[in-house]
XYZ file of N, CA and C in Angstrom:
633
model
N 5.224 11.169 51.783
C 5.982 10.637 50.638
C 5.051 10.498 49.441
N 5.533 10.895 48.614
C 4.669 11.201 46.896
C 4.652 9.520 46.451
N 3.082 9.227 46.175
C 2.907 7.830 45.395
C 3.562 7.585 44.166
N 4.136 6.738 44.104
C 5.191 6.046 42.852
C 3.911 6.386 41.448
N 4.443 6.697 40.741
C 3.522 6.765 39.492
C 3.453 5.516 38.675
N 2.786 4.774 38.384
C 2.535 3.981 38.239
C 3.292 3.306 36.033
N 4.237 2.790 35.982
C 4.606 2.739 34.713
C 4.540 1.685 33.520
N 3.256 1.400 33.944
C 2.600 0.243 33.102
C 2.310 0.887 31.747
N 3.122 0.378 30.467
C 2.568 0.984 29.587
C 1.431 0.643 28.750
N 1.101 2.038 28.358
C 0.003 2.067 27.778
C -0.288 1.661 26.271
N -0.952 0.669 25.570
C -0.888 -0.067 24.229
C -1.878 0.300 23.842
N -2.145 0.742 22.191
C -3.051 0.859 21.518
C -2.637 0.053 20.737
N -4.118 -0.856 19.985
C -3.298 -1.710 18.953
C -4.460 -1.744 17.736
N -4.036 -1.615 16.484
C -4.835 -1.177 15.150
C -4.137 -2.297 14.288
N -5.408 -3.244 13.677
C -5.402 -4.104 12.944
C -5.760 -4.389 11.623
N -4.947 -4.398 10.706
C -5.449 -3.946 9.610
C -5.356 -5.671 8.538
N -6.948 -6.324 8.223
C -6.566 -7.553 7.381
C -7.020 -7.357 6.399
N -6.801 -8.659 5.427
C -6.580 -8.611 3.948
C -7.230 -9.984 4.211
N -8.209 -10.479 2.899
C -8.614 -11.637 3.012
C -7.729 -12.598 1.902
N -7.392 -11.738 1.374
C -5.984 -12.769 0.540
C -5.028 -11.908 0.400
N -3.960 -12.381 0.789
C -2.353 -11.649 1.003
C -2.027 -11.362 0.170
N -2.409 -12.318 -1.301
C -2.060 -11.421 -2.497
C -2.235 -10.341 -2.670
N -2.693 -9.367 -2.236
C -3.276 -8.169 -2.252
C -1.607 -7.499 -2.134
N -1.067 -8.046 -0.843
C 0.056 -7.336 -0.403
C 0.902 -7.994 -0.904
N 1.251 -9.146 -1.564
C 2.272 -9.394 -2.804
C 2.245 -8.222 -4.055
N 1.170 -8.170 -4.746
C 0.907 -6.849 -5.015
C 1.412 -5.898 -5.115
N 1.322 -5.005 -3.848
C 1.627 -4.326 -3.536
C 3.148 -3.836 -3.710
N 3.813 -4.981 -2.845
C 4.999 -5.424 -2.696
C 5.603 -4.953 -3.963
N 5.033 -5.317 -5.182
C 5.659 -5.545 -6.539
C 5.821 -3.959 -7.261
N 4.816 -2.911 -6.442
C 4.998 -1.560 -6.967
C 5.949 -0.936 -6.039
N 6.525 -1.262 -4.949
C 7.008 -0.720 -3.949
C 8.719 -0.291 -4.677
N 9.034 1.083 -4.137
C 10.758 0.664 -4.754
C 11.311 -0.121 -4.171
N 12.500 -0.394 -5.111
C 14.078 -0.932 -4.139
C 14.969 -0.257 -4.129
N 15.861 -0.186 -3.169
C 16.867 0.644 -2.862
C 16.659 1.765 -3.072
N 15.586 2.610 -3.335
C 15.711 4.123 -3.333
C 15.697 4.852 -2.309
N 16.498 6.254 -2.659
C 17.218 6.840 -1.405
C 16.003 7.268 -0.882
N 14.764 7.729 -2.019
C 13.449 8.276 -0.950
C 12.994 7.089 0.105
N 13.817 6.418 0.783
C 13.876 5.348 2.045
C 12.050 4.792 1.716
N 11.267 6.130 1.990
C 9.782 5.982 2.215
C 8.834 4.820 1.305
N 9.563 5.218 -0.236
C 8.907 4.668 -1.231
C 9.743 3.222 -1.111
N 10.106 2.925 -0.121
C 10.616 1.203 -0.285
C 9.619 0.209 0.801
N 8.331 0.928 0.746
C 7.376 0.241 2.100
C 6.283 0.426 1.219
N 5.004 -0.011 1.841
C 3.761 0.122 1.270
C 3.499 1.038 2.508
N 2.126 2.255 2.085
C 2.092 3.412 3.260
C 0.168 2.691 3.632
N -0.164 3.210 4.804
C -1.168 2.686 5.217
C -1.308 3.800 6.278
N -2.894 4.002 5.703
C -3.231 5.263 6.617
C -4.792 4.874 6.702
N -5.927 5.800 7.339
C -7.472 5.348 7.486
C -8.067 4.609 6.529
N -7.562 5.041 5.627
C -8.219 4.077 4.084
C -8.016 3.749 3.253
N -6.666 3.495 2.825
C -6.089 2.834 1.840
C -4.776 2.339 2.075
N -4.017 1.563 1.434
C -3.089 0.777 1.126
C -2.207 0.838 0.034
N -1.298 1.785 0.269
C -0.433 2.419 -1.612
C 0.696 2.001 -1.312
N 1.266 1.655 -2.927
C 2.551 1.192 -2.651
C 3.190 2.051 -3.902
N 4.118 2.581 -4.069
C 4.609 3.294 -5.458
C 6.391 2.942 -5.925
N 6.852 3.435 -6.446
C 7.948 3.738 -6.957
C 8.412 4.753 -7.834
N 7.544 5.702 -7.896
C 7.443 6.961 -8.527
C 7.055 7.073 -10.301
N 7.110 6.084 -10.732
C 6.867 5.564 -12.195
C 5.390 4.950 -11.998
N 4.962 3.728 -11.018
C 3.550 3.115 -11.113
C 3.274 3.231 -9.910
N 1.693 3.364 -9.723
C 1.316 3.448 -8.025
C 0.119 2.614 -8.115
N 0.146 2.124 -7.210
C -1.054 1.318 -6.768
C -1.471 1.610 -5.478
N -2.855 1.489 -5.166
C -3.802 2.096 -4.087
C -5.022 1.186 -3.588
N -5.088 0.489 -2.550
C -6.364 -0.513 -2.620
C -6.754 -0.193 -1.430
N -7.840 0.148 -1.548
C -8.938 0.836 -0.781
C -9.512 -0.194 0.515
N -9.064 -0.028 1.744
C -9.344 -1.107 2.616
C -10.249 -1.442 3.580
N -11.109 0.161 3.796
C -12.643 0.222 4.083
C -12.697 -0.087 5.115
N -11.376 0.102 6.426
C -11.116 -0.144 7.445
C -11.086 0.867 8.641
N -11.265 2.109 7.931
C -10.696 3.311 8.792
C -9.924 3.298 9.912
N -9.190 3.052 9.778
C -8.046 2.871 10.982
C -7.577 3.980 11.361
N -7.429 4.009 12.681
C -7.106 5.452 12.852
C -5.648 5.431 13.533
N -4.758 5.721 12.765
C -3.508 5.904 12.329
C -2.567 6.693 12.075
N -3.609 8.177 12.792
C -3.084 9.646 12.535
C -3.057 10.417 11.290
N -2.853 11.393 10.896
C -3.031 11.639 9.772
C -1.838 11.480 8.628
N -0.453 10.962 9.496
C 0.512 10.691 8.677
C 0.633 9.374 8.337
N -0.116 8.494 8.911
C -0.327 7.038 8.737
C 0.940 6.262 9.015
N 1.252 5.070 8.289
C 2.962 4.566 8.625
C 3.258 4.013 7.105
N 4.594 3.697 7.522
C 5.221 3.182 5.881
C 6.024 2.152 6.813
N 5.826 0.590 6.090
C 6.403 -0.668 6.414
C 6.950 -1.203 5.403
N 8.249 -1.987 5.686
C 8.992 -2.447 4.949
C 8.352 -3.874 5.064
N 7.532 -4.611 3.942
C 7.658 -6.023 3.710
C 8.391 -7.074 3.594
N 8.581 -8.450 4.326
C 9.210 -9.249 3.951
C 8.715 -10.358 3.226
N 9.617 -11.156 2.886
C 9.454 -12.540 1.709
C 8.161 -13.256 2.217
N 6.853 -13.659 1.730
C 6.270 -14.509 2.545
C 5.690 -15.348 1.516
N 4.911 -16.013 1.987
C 4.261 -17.507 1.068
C 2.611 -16.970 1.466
N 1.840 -17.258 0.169
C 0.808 -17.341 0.584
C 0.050 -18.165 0.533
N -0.755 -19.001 1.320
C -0.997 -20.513 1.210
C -2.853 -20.433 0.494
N -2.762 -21.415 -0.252
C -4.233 -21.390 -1.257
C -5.291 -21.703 0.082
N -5.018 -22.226 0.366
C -5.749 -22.838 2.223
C -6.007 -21.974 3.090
N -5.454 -20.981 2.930
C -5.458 -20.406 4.152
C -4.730 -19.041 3.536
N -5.465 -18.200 2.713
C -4.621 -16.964 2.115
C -4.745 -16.118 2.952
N -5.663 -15.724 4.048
C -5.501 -14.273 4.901
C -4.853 -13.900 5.447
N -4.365 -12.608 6.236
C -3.314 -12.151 6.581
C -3.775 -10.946 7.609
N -2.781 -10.169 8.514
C -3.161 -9.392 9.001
C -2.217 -8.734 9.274
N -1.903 -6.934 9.472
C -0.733 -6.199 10.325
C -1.406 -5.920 11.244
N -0.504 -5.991 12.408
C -0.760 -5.835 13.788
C 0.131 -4.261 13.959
N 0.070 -3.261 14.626
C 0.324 -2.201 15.178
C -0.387 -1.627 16.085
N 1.289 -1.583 16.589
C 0.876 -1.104 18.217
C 1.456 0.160 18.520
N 0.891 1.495 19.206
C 1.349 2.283 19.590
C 1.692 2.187 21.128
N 3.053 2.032 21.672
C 2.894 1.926 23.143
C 3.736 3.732 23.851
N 2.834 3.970 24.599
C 3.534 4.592 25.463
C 3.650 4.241 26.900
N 4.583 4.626 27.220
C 5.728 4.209 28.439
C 6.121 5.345 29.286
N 5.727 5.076 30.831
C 6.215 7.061 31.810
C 7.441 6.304 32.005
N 8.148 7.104 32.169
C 9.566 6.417 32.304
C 10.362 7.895 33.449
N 10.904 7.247 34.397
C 11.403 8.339 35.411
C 12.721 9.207 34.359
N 12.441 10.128 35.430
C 13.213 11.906 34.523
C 13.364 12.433 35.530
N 14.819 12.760 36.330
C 15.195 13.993 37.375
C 14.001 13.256 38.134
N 13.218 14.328 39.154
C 12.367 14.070 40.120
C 11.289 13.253 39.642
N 10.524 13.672 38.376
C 9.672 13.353 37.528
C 9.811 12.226 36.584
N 8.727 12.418 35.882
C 8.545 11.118 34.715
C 8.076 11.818 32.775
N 8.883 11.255 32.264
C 8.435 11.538 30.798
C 7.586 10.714 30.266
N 7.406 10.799 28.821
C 6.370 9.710 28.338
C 6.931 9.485 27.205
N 7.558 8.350 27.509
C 8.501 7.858 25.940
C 7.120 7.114 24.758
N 7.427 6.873 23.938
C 6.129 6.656 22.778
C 7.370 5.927 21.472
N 6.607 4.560 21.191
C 7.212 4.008 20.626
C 6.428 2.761 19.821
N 6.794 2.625 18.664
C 4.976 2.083 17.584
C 6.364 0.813 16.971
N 5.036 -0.465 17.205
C 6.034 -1.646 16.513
C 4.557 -2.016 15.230
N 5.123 -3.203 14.438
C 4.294 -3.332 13.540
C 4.341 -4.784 12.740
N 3.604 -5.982 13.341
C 3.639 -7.263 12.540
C 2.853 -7.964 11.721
N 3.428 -8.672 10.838
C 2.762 -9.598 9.773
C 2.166 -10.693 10.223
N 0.987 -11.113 10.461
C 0.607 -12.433 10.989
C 0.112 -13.059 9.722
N 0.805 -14.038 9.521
C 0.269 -14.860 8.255
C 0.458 -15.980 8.000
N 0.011 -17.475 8.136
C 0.233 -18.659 8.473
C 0.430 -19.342 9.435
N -0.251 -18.662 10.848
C 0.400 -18.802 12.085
C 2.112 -18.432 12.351
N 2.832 -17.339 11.272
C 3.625 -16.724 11.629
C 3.865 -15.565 12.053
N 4.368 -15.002 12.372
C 4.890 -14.008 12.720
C 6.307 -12.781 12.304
N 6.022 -11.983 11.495
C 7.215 -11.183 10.937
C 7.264 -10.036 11.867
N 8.177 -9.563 11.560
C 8.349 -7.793 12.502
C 8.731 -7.295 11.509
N 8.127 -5.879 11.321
C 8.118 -5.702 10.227
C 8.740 -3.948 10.173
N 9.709 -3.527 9.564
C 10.496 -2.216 9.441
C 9.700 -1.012 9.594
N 9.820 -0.127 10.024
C 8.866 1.278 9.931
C 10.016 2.439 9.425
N 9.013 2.342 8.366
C 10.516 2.833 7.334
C 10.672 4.822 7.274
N 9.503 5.522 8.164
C 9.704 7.002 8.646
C 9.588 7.504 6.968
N 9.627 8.932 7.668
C 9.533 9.707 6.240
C 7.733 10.674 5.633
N 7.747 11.122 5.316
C 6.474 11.464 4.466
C 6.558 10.871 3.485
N 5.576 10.245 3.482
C 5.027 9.560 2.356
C 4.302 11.142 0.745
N 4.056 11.036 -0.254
C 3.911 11.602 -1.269
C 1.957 11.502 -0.776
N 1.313 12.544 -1.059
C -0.290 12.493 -0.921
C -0.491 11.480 -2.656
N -1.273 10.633 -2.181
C -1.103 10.061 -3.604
C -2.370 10.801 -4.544
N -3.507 10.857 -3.666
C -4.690 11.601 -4.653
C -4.304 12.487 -5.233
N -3.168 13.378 -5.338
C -2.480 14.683 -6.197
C -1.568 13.845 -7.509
N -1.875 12.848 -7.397
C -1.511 12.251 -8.643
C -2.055 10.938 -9.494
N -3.143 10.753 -8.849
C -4.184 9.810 -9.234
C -5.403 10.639 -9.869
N -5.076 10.828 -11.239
C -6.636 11.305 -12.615
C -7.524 11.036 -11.793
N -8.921 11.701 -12.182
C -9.774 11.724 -12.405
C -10.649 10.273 -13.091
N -11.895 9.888 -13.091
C -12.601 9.297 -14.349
C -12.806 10.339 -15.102
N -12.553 9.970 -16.390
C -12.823 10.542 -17.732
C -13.994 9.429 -18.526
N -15.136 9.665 -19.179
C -15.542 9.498 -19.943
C -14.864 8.474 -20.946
N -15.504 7.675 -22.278
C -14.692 6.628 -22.725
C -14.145 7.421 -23.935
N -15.263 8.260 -23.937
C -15.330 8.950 -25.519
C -13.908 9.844 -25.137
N -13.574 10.286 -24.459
C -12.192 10.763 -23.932
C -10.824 10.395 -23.435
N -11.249 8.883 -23.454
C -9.912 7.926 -22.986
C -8.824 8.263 -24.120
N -7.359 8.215 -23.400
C -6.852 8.326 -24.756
C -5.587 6.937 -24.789
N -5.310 6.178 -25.755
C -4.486 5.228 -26.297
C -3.604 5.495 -26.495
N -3.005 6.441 -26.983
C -1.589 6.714 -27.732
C -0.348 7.021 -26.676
N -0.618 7.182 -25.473
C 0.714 7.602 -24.327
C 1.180 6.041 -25.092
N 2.973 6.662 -24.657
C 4.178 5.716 -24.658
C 4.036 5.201 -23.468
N 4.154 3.383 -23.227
C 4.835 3.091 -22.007
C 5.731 2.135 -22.127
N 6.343 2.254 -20.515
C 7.882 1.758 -20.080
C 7.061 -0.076 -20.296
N 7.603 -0.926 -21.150
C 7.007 -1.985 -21.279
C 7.473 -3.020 -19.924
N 8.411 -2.842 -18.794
C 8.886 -3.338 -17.515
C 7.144 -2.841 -16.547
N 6.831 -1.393 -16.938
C 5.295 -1.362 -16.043
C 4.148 -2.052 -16.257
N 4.456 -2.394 -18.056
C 2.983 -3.063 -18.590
C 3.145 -4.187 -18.230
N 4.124 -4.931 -17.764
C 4.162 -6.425 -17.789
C 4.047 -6.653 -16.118
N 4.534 -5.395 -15.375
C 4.504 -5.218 -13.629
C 2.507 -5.664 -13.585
N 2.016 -4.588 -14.615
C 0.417 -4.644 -14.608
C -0.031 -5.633 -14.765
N 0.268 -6.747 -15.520
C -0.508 -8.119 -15.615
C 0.318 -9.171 -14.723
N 1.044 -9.122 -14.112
C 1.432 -9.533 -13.040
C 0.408 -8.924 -11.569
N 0.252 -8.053 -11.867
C -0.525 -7.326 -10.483
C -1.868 -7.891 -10.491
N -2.498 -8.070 -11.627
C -4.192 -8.317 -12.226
C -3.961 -9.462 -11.700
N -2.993 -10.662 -12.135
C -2.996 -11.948 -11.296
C -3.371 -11.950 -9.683
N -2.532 -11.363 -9.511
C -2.351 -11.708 -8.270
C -4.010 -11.069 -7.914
N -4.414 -9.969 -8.243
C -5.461 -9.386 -7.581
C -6.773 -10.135 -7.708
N -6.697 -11.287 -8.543
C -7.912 -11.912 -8.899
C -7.587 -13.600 -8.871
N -7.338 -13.741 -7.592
C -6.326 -15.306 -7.228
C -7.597 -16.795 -7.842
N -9.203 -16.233 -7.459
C -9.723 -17.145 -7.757
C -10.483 -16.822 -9.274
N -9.835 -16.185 -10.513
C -10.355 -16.264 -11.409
C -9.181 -17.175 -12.151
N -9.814 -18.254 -13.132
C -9.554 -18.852 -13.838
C -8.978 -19.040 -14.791
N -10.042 -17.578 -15.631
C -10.157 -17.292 -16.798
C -8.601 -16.817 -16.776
N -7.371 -16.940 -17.486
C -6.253 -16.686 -17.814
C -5.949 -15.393 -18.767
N -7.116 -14.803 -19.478
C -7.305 -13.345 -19.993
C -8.384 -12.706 -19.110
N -7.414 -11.537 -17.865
C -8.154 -10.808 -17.582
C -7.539 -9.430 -18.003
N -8.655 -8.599 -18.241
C -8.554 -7.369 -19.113
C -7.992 -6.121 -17.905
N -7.761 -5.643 -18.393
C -6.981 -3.810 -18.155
C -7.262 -2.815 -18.885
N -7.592 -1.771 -18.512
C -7.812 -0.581 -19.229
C -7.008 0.742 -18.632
N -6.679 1.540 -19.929
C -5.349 2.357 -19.583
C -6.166 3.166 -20.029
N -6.095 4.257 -18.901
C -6.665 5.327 -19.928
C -6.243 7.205 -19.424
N -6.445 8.045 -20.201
C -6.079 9.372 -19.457
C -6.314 10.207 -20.731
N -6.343 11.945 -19.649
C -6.613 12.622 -20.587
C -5.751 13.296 -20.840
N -4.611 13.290 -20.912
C -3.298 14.107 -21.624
C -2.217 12.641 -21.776
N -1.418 12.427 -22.752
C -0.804 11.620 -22.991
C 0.543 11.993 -22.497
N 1.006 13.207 -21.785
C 1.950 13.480 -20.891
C 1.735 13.616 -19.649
N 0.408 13.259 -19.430
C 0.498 12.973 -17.482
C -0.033 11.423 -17.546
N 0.154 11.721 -15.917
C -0.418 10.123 -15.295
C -1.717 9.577 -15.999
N -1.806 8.456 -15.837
C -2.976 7.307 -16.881
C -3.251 6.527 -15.574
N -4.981 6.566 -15.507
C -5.572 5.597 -14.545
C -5.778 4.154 -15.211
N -5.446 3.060 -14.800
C -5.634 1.698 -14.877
C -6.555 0.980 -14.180
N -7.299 0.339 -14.985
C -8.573 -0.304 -14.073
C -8.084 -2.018 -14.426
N -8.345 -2.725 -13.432
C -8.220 -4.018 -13.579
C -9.359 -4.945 -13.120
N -10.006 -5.517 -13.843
C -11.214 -6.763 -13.576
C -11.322 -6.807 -12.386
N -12.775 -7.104 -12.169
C -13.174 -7.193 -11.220
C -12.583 -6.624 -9.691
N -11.584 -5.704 -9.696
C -11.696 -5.344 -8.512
C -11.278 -3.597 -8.763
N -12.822 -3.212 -8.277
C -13.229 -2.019 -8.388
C -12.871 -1.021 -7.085
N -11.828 -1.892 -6.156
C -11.433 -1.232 -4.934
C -10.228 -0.839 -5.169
N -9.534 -0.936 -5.912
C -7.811 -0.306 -6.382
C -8.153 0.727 -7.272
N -7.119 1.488 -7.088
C -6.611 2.613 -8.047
C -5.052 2.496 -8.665
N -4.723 2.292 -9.895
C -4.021 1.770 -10.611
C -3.094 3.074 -11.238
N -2.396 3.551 -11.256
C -1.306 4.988 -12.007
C -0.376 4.529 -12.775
N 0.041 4.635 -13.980
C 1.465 4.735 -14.705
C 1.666 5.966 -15.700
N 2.763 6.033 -14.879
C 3.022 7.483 -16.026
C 4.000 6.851 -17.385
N 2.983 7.729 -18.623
C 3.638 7.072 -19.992
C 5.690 7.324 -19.985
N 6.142 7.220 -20.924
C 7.442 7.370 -21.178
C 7.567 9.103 -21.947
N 9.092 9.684 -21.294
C 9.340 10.703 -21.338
C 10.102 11.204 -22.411
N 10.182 11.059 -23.580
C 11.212 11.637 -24.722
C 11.743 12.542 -24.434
């Protein structure tokens, strides 16, 4: 008689933290709503970064984690959370489990990935929202030089005000209530890189307005 195969499944689990959650409020704030591209309503997370878009502004924060996450990475739907001054860190938990599961004589290998928010001693479950995500480096400039920055692109004034909302949040323990931004690019009809104080680990995109 053939030994029972044994159907304990198998868990991989990849942890990805943030030392202040604002990071992923953030995020949150470039992410779409309701759009039918389903994908762009999550923040995407793959070996090394953290992007969230809506096809107008993108944001990208570099997480120096290499997680290995495949090369399509995942896209999660965020929920409402609080972030406490006490205690701002945070973490996603993902798990890849596979499972042999009996088939006719035999056994298959079902495969099935969950994904949670631990943050305040809570616990969220959190959507895996499928899809290809957009490669974002095919639309994130270059550095240009200053002597080459250019000023004059039109923008959607709902992104410029998304941007100093984002600088907040990204700089929870600065004080100073004017922190600076710089817009800059080298064609005033493509994408414009945005740099924001002190944190030299994001990559910042808005594309000007379209006449």
């Amino acid at each position: 008689m053939a030994e029972a195969m044994d159907t304990t499944p198998v868990v991989k689990e990849t942890m990805l933290t943030f030392e202040n959650a604002n990071d992923l409020k953030a995020l949150d704030l470039f992410s779409a709503k309701n759009d039918i591209r389903y994908w762009l309503n999550g923040i995407h997370i793959d070996q090394d970064y953290v992007t969230a878009s809506n096809g107008h502004v993108l944001l990208r924060i570099c997480h120096g984690q290499n997680l290995d996450l495949g090369s399509e990475g995942i896209v999660l739907a965020l929920p409402k959370f609080t972030v406490k001054s006490s205690n701002p860190g945070c973490s996603i938990l993902i798990k890849d489990i596979e499972t042999p599961t009996p088939h006719g004589t035999g056994y298959v290998m079902s495969v099935s990935q969950t994904a949670t928010l631990l943050i305040n001693a809570e616990k969220y479950d959190l959507e895996i929202l499928g899809g290809k995500y957009p490669n974002a480096s095919k639309v994130i400039p270059d550095f240009v030089i200053k002597e080459e920055r250019s000023f004059h692109a039109p923008f959607n004034a709902k992104y410029l005000e998304l941007i100093g909302k984002t600088a907040k949040l990204l700089n929870p323990k600065n004080k100073n209530k004017n922190l600076a931004c710089w817009i800059y690019g080298e064609n005033p009809q493509n994408a414009h890189r945005v740099e924001i104080q002190n944190r030299d680990d994001i990559q910042l995109v808005i594309m000007p307005v379209r006449y």
